[in-house]
Amino acid sequence: EADYDEWKSLGVEGWSYEDVLPIFKKSENHDGNLAPEDEKYHGTGGPMTVQKETFSESILAPILAAGAELGYPTADPNGSGQTRSFSPVPVSISKGKRIGTYGSFAEKFAGKNLHVVTHAQVSKVLFKDNKAIGVELERFGKKEQIYTNQ
C-alpha cells in the first residue's frame, strides 16, 4: 500500500493504492477463507486464482512462532498484514497447478493476438493519432521497435 501511495506523492496520477486496489480485486479469484479485516483487499471471479498454500514445510510453524515471539502478527501479506507481519505465502494455483500471471491473463491470447518477447525491456510505447501502434524495447543490448499488425 505504502509504495503506491508514495508514487502518488511523487505526482504519478492513477497509481495510489486507492486507485489500483479495485483493479487488483477485479483480477483476483481468491479461493479460501479470509479474516473479516482482509475481505476488503480481495476479489473473487477474476482470472487469477489465489489461495493459501495447502502444503507447508515443517519450518513454517517455527518461523511464524518466532515472529509472534518478536511481537509480529501472522496476517495476510496482501491485506491487513502488508507491513510488519509474518505469513504463509499466498500462491496462484488453480486445480492443483501453478497458474501465474501468464496463465491467468495472457496464455489464451498467445499465438493469436499476442507475441511474447523474452529478455526485453520496453522503453517506450509508440503512438499514432492517440492509438498505441507498437513498442520500443531493448533486447540483448540492441534497440528494437515492434509494431502491431492491426
PDB file of C-alpha atoms in Angstrom:
ATOM      1  CA  GLU A   1       0.000   0.000   0.000  1.00  0.00           C
ATOM      2  CA  ALA A   2       2.724   2.456   1.001  1.00  0.00           C
ATOM      3  CA  ASP A   3       4.639   2.009  -2.277  1.00  0.00           C
ATOM      4  CA  TYR A   4       1.630   3.015  -4.371  1.00  0.00           C
ATOM      5  CA  ASP A   5       0.870   5.980  -2.147  1.00  0.00           C
ATOM      6  CA  GLU A   6       4.497   7.073  -2.424  1.00  0.00           C
ATOM      7  CA  TRP A   7       4.144   7.070  -6.215  1.00  0.00           C
ATOM      8  CA  LYS A   8       1.084   9.297  -5.838  1.00  0.00           C
ATOM      9  CA  SER A   9       3.033  11.664  -3.580  1.00  0.00           C
ATOM     10  CA  LEU A  10       5.654  11.903  -6.332  1.00  0.00           C
ATOM     11  CA  GLY A  11       2.990  13.031  -8.797  1.00  0.00           C
ATOM     12  CA  VAL A  12       2.162   9.753 -10.542  1.00  0.00           C
ATOM     13  CA  GLU A  13      -1.568  10.058 -11.155  1.00  0.00           C
ATOM     14  CA  GLY A  14      -3.788   6.974 -11.084  1.00  0.00           C
ATOM     15  CA  TRP A  15      -1.335   4.800  -9.114  1.00  0.00           C
ATOM     16  CA  SER A  16      -2.339   5.393  -5.492  1.00  0.00           C
ATOM     17  CA  TYR A  17      -3.328   2.303  -3.560  1.00  0.00           C
ATOM     18  CA  GLU A  18      -6.925   3.517  -3.634  1.00  0.00           C
ATOM     19  CA  ASP A  19      -6.684   3.700  -7.444  1.00  0.00           C
ATOM     20  CA  VAL A  20      -5.143   0.258  -8.049  1.00  0.00           C
ATOM     21  CA  LEU A  21      -6.930  -1.819  -5.378  1.00  0.00           C
ATOM     22  CA  PRO A  22     -10.166  -2.138  -7.426  1.00  0.00           C
ATOM     23  CA  ILE A  23      -8.128  -3.402 -10.388  1.00  0.00           C
ATOM     24  CA  PHE A  24      -6.308  -5.943  -8.229  1.00  0.00           C
ATOM     25  CA  LYS A  25      -9.613  -7.125  -6.783  1.00  0.00           C
ATOM     26  CA  LYS A  26     -11.186  -7.444 -10.232  1.00  0.00           C
ATOM     27  CA  SER A  27      -8.262  -9.563 -11.456  1.00  0.00           C
ATOM     28  CA  GLU A  28      -8.274 -11.913  -8.452  1.00  0.00           C
ATOM     29  CA  ASN A  29     -10.285 -15.022  -7.727  1.00  0.00           C
ATOM     30  CA  HIS A  30      -9.498 -15.565  -4.061  1.00  0.00           C
ATOM     31  CA  ASP A  31     -10.169 -19.183  -3.174  1.00  0.00           C
ATOM     32  CA  GLY A  32     -10.422 -19.703   0.554  1.00  0.00           C
ATOM     33  CA  ASN A  33     -11.412 -18.143   3.827  1.00  0.00           C
ATOM     34  CA  LEU A  34     -10.383 -14.628   4.731  1.00  0.00           C
ATOM     35  CA  ALA A  35     -10.324 -12.866   8.058  1.00  0.00           C
ATOM     36  CA  PRO A  36     -13.039 -10.182   8.143  1.00  0.00           C
ATOM     37  CA  GLU A  37     -10.398  -7.415   8.182  1.00  0.00           C
ATOM     38  CA  ASP A  38      -8.907  -8.775   4.942  1.00  0.00           C
ATOM     39  CA  GLU A  39     -12.072  -9.158   2.840  1.00  0.00           C
ATOM     40  CA  LYS A  40     -11.882  -5.577   1.530  1.00  0.00           C
ATOM     41  CA  TYR A  41      -8.483  -6.343  -0.046  1.00  0.00           C
ATOM     42  CA  HIS A  42      -9.511  -9.351  -2.156  1.00  0.00           C
ATOM     43  CA  GLY A  43     -11.790 -10.163  -5.051  1.00  0.00           C
ATOM     44  CA  THR A  44     -13.497 -13.216  -6.490  1.00  0.00           C
ATOM     45  CA  GLY A  45     -14.387 -14.148 -10.042  1.00  0.00           C
ATOM     46  CA  GLY A  46     -11.253 -12.725 -11.676  1.00  0.00           C
ATOM     47  CA  PRO A  47      -8.879 -14.675 -13.928  1.00  0.00           C
ATOM     48  CA  MET A  48      -6.099 -15.238 -11.335  1.00  0.00           C
ATOM     49  CA  THR A  49      -6.853 -17.782  -8.628  1.00  0.00           C
ATOM     50  CA  VAL A  50      -5.061 -17.020  -5.355  1.00  0.00           C
ATOM     51  CA  GLN A  51      -5.178 -19.259  -2.324  1.00  0.00           C
ATOM     52  CA  LYS A  52      -3.311 -20.066   0.829  1.00  0.00           C
ATOM     53  CA  GLU A  53      -0.635 -22.666   0.228  1.00  0.00           C
ATOM     54  CA  THR A  54      -2.004 -26.063   1.277  1.00  0.00           C
ATOM     55  CA  PHE A  55       1.439 -27.652   1.513  1.00  0.00           C
ATOM     56  CA  SER A  56       3.904 -26.318   4.030  1.00  0.00           C
ATOM     57  CA  GLU A  57       7.366 -27.221   5.146  1.00  0.00           C
ATOM     58  CA  SER A  58       7.854 -28.169   8.781  1.00  0.00           C
ATOM     59  CA  ILE A  59       9.877 -24.966   9.231  1.00  0.00           C
ATOM     60  CA  LEU A  60       6.818 -22.745   8.698  1.00  0.00           C
ATOM     61  CA  ALA A  61       5.292 -23.135  12.174  1.00  0.00           C
ATOM     62  CA  PRO A  62       8.559 -22.262  13.991  1.00  0.00           C
ATOM     63  CA  ILE A  63       9.051 -19.222  11.749  1.00  0.00           C
ATOM     64  CA  LEU A  64       5.525 -17.953  12.467  1.00  0.00           C
ATOM     65  CA  ALA A  65       6.047 -18.648  16.171  1.00  0.00           C
ATOM     66  CA  ALA A  66       9.348 -16.736  16.145  1.00  0.00           C
ATOM     67  CA  GLY A  67       7.613 -13.787  14.521  1.00  0.00           C
ATOM     68  CA  ALA A  68       4.899 -13.884  17.181  1.00  0.00           C
ATOM     69  CA  GLU A  69       7.538 -14.050  19.911  1.00  0.00           C
ATOM     70  CA  LEU A  70       9.043 -10.861  18.493  1.00  0.00           C
ATOM     71  CA  GLY A  71       5.615  -9.208  18.531  1.00  0.00           C
ATOM     72  CA  TYR A  72       4.701  -9.602  14.858  1.00  0.00           C
ATOM     73  CA  PRO A  73       1.217 -10.821  13.956  1.00  0.00           C
ATOM     74  CA  THR A  74       0.502 -13.604  11.493  1.00  0.00           C
ATOM     75  CA  ALA A  75      -1.547 -11.786   8.879  1.00  0.00           C
ATOM     76  CA  ASP A  76      -2.464 -11.664   5.188  1.00  0.00           C
ATOM     77  CA  PRO A  77       0.506 -10.048   3.373  1.00  0.00           C
ATOM     78  CA  ASN A  78      -1.842  -8.724   0.679  1.00  0.00           C
ATOM     79  CA  GLY A  79      -4.369  -7.477   3.206  1.00  0.00           C
ATOM     80  CA  SER A  80      -4.146  -6.189   6.749  1.00  0.00           C
ATOM     81  CA  GLY A  81      -0.619  -7.565   7.178  1.00  0.00           C
ATOM     82  CA  GLN A  82       1.073  -5.622   4.395  1.00  0.00           C
ATOM     83  CA  THR A  83       3.638  -4.221   6.780  1.00  0.00           C
ATOM     84  CA  ARG A  84       5.354  -5.830   9.711  1.00  0.00           C
ATOM     85  CA  SER A  85       3.754  -9.262   9.777  1.00  0.00           C
ATOM     86  CA  PHE A  86       4.641 -12.885   9.179  1.00  0.00           C
ATOM     87  CA  SER A  87       2.584 -15.077   6.887  1.00  0.00           C
ATOM     88  CA  PRO A  88       2.432 -18.247   4.876  1.00  0.00           C
ATOM     89  CA  VAL A  89       2.813 -17.182   1.255  1.00  0.00           C
ATOM     90  CA  PRO A  90      -0.349 -16.970  -0.864  1.00  0.00           C
ATOM     91  CA  VAL A  91       0.009 -18.811  -4.176  1.00  0.00           C
ATOM     92  CA  SER A  92      -1.579 -18.598  -7.606  1.00  0.00           C
ATOM     93  CA  ILE A  93      -2.681 -22.187  -8.050  1.00  0.00           C
ATOM     94  CA  SER A  94      -5.764 -23.384  -9.891  1.00  0.00           C
ATOM     95  CA  LYS A  95      -6.870 -27.026  -9.943  1.00  0.00           C
ATOM     96  CA  GLY A  96      -3.577 -28.107  -8.366  1.00  0.00           C
ATOM     97  CA  LYS A  97      -1.387 -26.354 -10.952  1.00  0.00           C
ATOM     98  CA  ARG A  98       0.534 -23.090 -10.654  1.00  0.00           C
ATOM     99  CA  ILE A  99      -1.251 -20.652 -12.922  1.00  0.00           C
ATOM    100  CA  GLY A 100       0.723 -17.414 -12.540  1.00  0.00           C
ATOM    101  CA  THR A 101       0.311 -14.181 -14.459  1.00  0.00           C
ATOM    102  CA  TYR A 102       0.885 -15.647 -17.912  1.00  0.00           C
ATOM    103  CA  GLY A 103      -1.616 -18.474 -17.436  1.00  0.00           C
ATOM    104  CA  SER A 104      -4.190 -16.157 -15.886  1.00  0.00           C
ATOM    105  CA  PHE A 105      -4.089 -13.275 -18.313  1.00  0.00           C
ATOM    106  CA  ALA A 106      -2.079 -13.936 -21.464  1.00  0.00           C
ATOM    107  CA  GLU A 107      -1.933 -17.629 -22.381  1.00  0.00           C
ATOM    108  CA  LYS A 108      -5.353 -17.644 -24.047  1.00  0.00           C
ATOM    109  CA  PHE A 109      -4.120 -14.964 -26.471  1.00  0.00           C
ATOM    110  CA  ALA A 110      -0.682 -16.417 -27.253  1.00  0.00           C
ATOM    111  CA  GLY A 111      -0.235 -17.224 -30.918  1.00  0.00           C
ATOM    112  CA  LYS A 112      -3.330 -15.242 -31.860  1.00  0.00           C
ATOM    113  CA  ASN A 113      -3.184 -11.668 -30.661  1.00  0.00           C
ATOM    114  CA  LEU A 114      -0.064 -11.866 -28.531  1.00  0.00           C
ATOM    115  CA  HIS A 115       3.615 -12.270 -29.284  1.00  0.00           C
ATOM    116  CA  VAL A 116       5.745 -12.774 -26.170  1.00  0.00           C
ATOM    117  CA  VAL A 117       9.299 -11.418 -26.316  1.00  0.00           C
ATOM    118  CA  THR A 118      11.689 -12.531 -23.592  1.00  0.00           C
ATOM    119  CA  HIS A 119      14.834 -10.811 -22.293  1.00  0.00           C
ATOM    120  CA  ALA A 120      13.447  -7.408 -23.256  1.00  0.00           C
ATOM    121  CA  GLN A 121      12.697  -4.135 -21.518  1.00  0.00           C
ATOM    122  CA  VAL A 122      10.182  -1.777 -23.068  1.00  0.00           C
ATOM    123  CA  SER A 123      11.340   1.841 -23.027  1.00  0.00           C
ATOM    124  CA  LYS A 124       8.502   3.495 -24.922  1.00  0.00           C
ATOM    125  CA  VAL A 125       5.002   2.856 -26.233  1.00  0.00           C
ATOM    126  CA  LEU A 126       4.715   4.100 -29.830  1.00  0.00           C
ATOM    127  CA  PHE A 127       1.586   6.054 -30.763  1.00  0.00           C
ATOM    128  CA  LYS A 128      -0.051   7.284 -33.954  1.00  0.00           C
ATOM    129  CA  ASP A 129      -3.124   9.512 -33.644  1.00  0.00           C
ATOM    130  CA  ASN A 130      -3.509   8.669 -29.929  1.00  0.00           C
ATOM    131  CA  LYS A 131      -3.543   4.927 -30.679  1.00  0.00           C
ATOM    132  CA  ALA A 132      -0.778   2.598 -29.472  1.00  0.00           C
ATOM    133  CA  ILE A 133       0.796   1.001 -32.542  1.00  0.00           C
ATOM    134  CA  GLY A 134       3.885  -0.642 -31.065  1.00  0.00           C
ATOM    135  CA  VAL A 135       6.686  -0.552 -28.550  1.00  0.00           C
ATOM    136  CA  GLU A 136      10.339   0.361 -28.492  1.00  0.00           C
ATOM    137  CA  LEU A 137      12.433  -2.045 -26.469  1.00  0.00           C
ATOM    138  CA  GLU A 138      15.966  -3.036 -25.668  1.00  0.00           C
ATOM    139  CA  ARG A 139      16.943  -6.663 -26.051  1.00  0.00           C
ATOM    140  CA  PHE A 140      20.439  -8.129 -25.875  1.00  0.00           C
ATOM    141  CA  GLY A 141      21.918  -4.608 -25.940  1.00  0.00           C
ATOM    142  CA  LYS A 142      20.071  -3.535 -29.101  1.00  0.00           C
ATOM    143  CA  LYS A 143      17.074  -1.243 -29.507  1.00  0.00           C
ATOM    144  CA  GLU A 144      14.145  -2.658 -31.476  1.00  0.00           C
ATOM    145  CA  GLN A 145      10.732  -1.391 -32.467  1.00  0.00           C
ATOM    146  CA  ILE A 146       7.892  -3.886 -32.692  1.00  0.00           C
ATOM    147  CA  TYR A 147       4.593  -2.841 -34.247  1.00  0.00           C
ATOM    148  CA  THR A 148       1.076  -4.190 -34.080  1.00  0.00           C
ATOM    149  CA  ASN A 149      -0.373  -5.738 -37.214  1.00  0.00           C
ATOM    150  CA  GLN A 150      -3.796  -4.187 -36.713  1.00  0.00           C
TER     151      GLN A 150
END
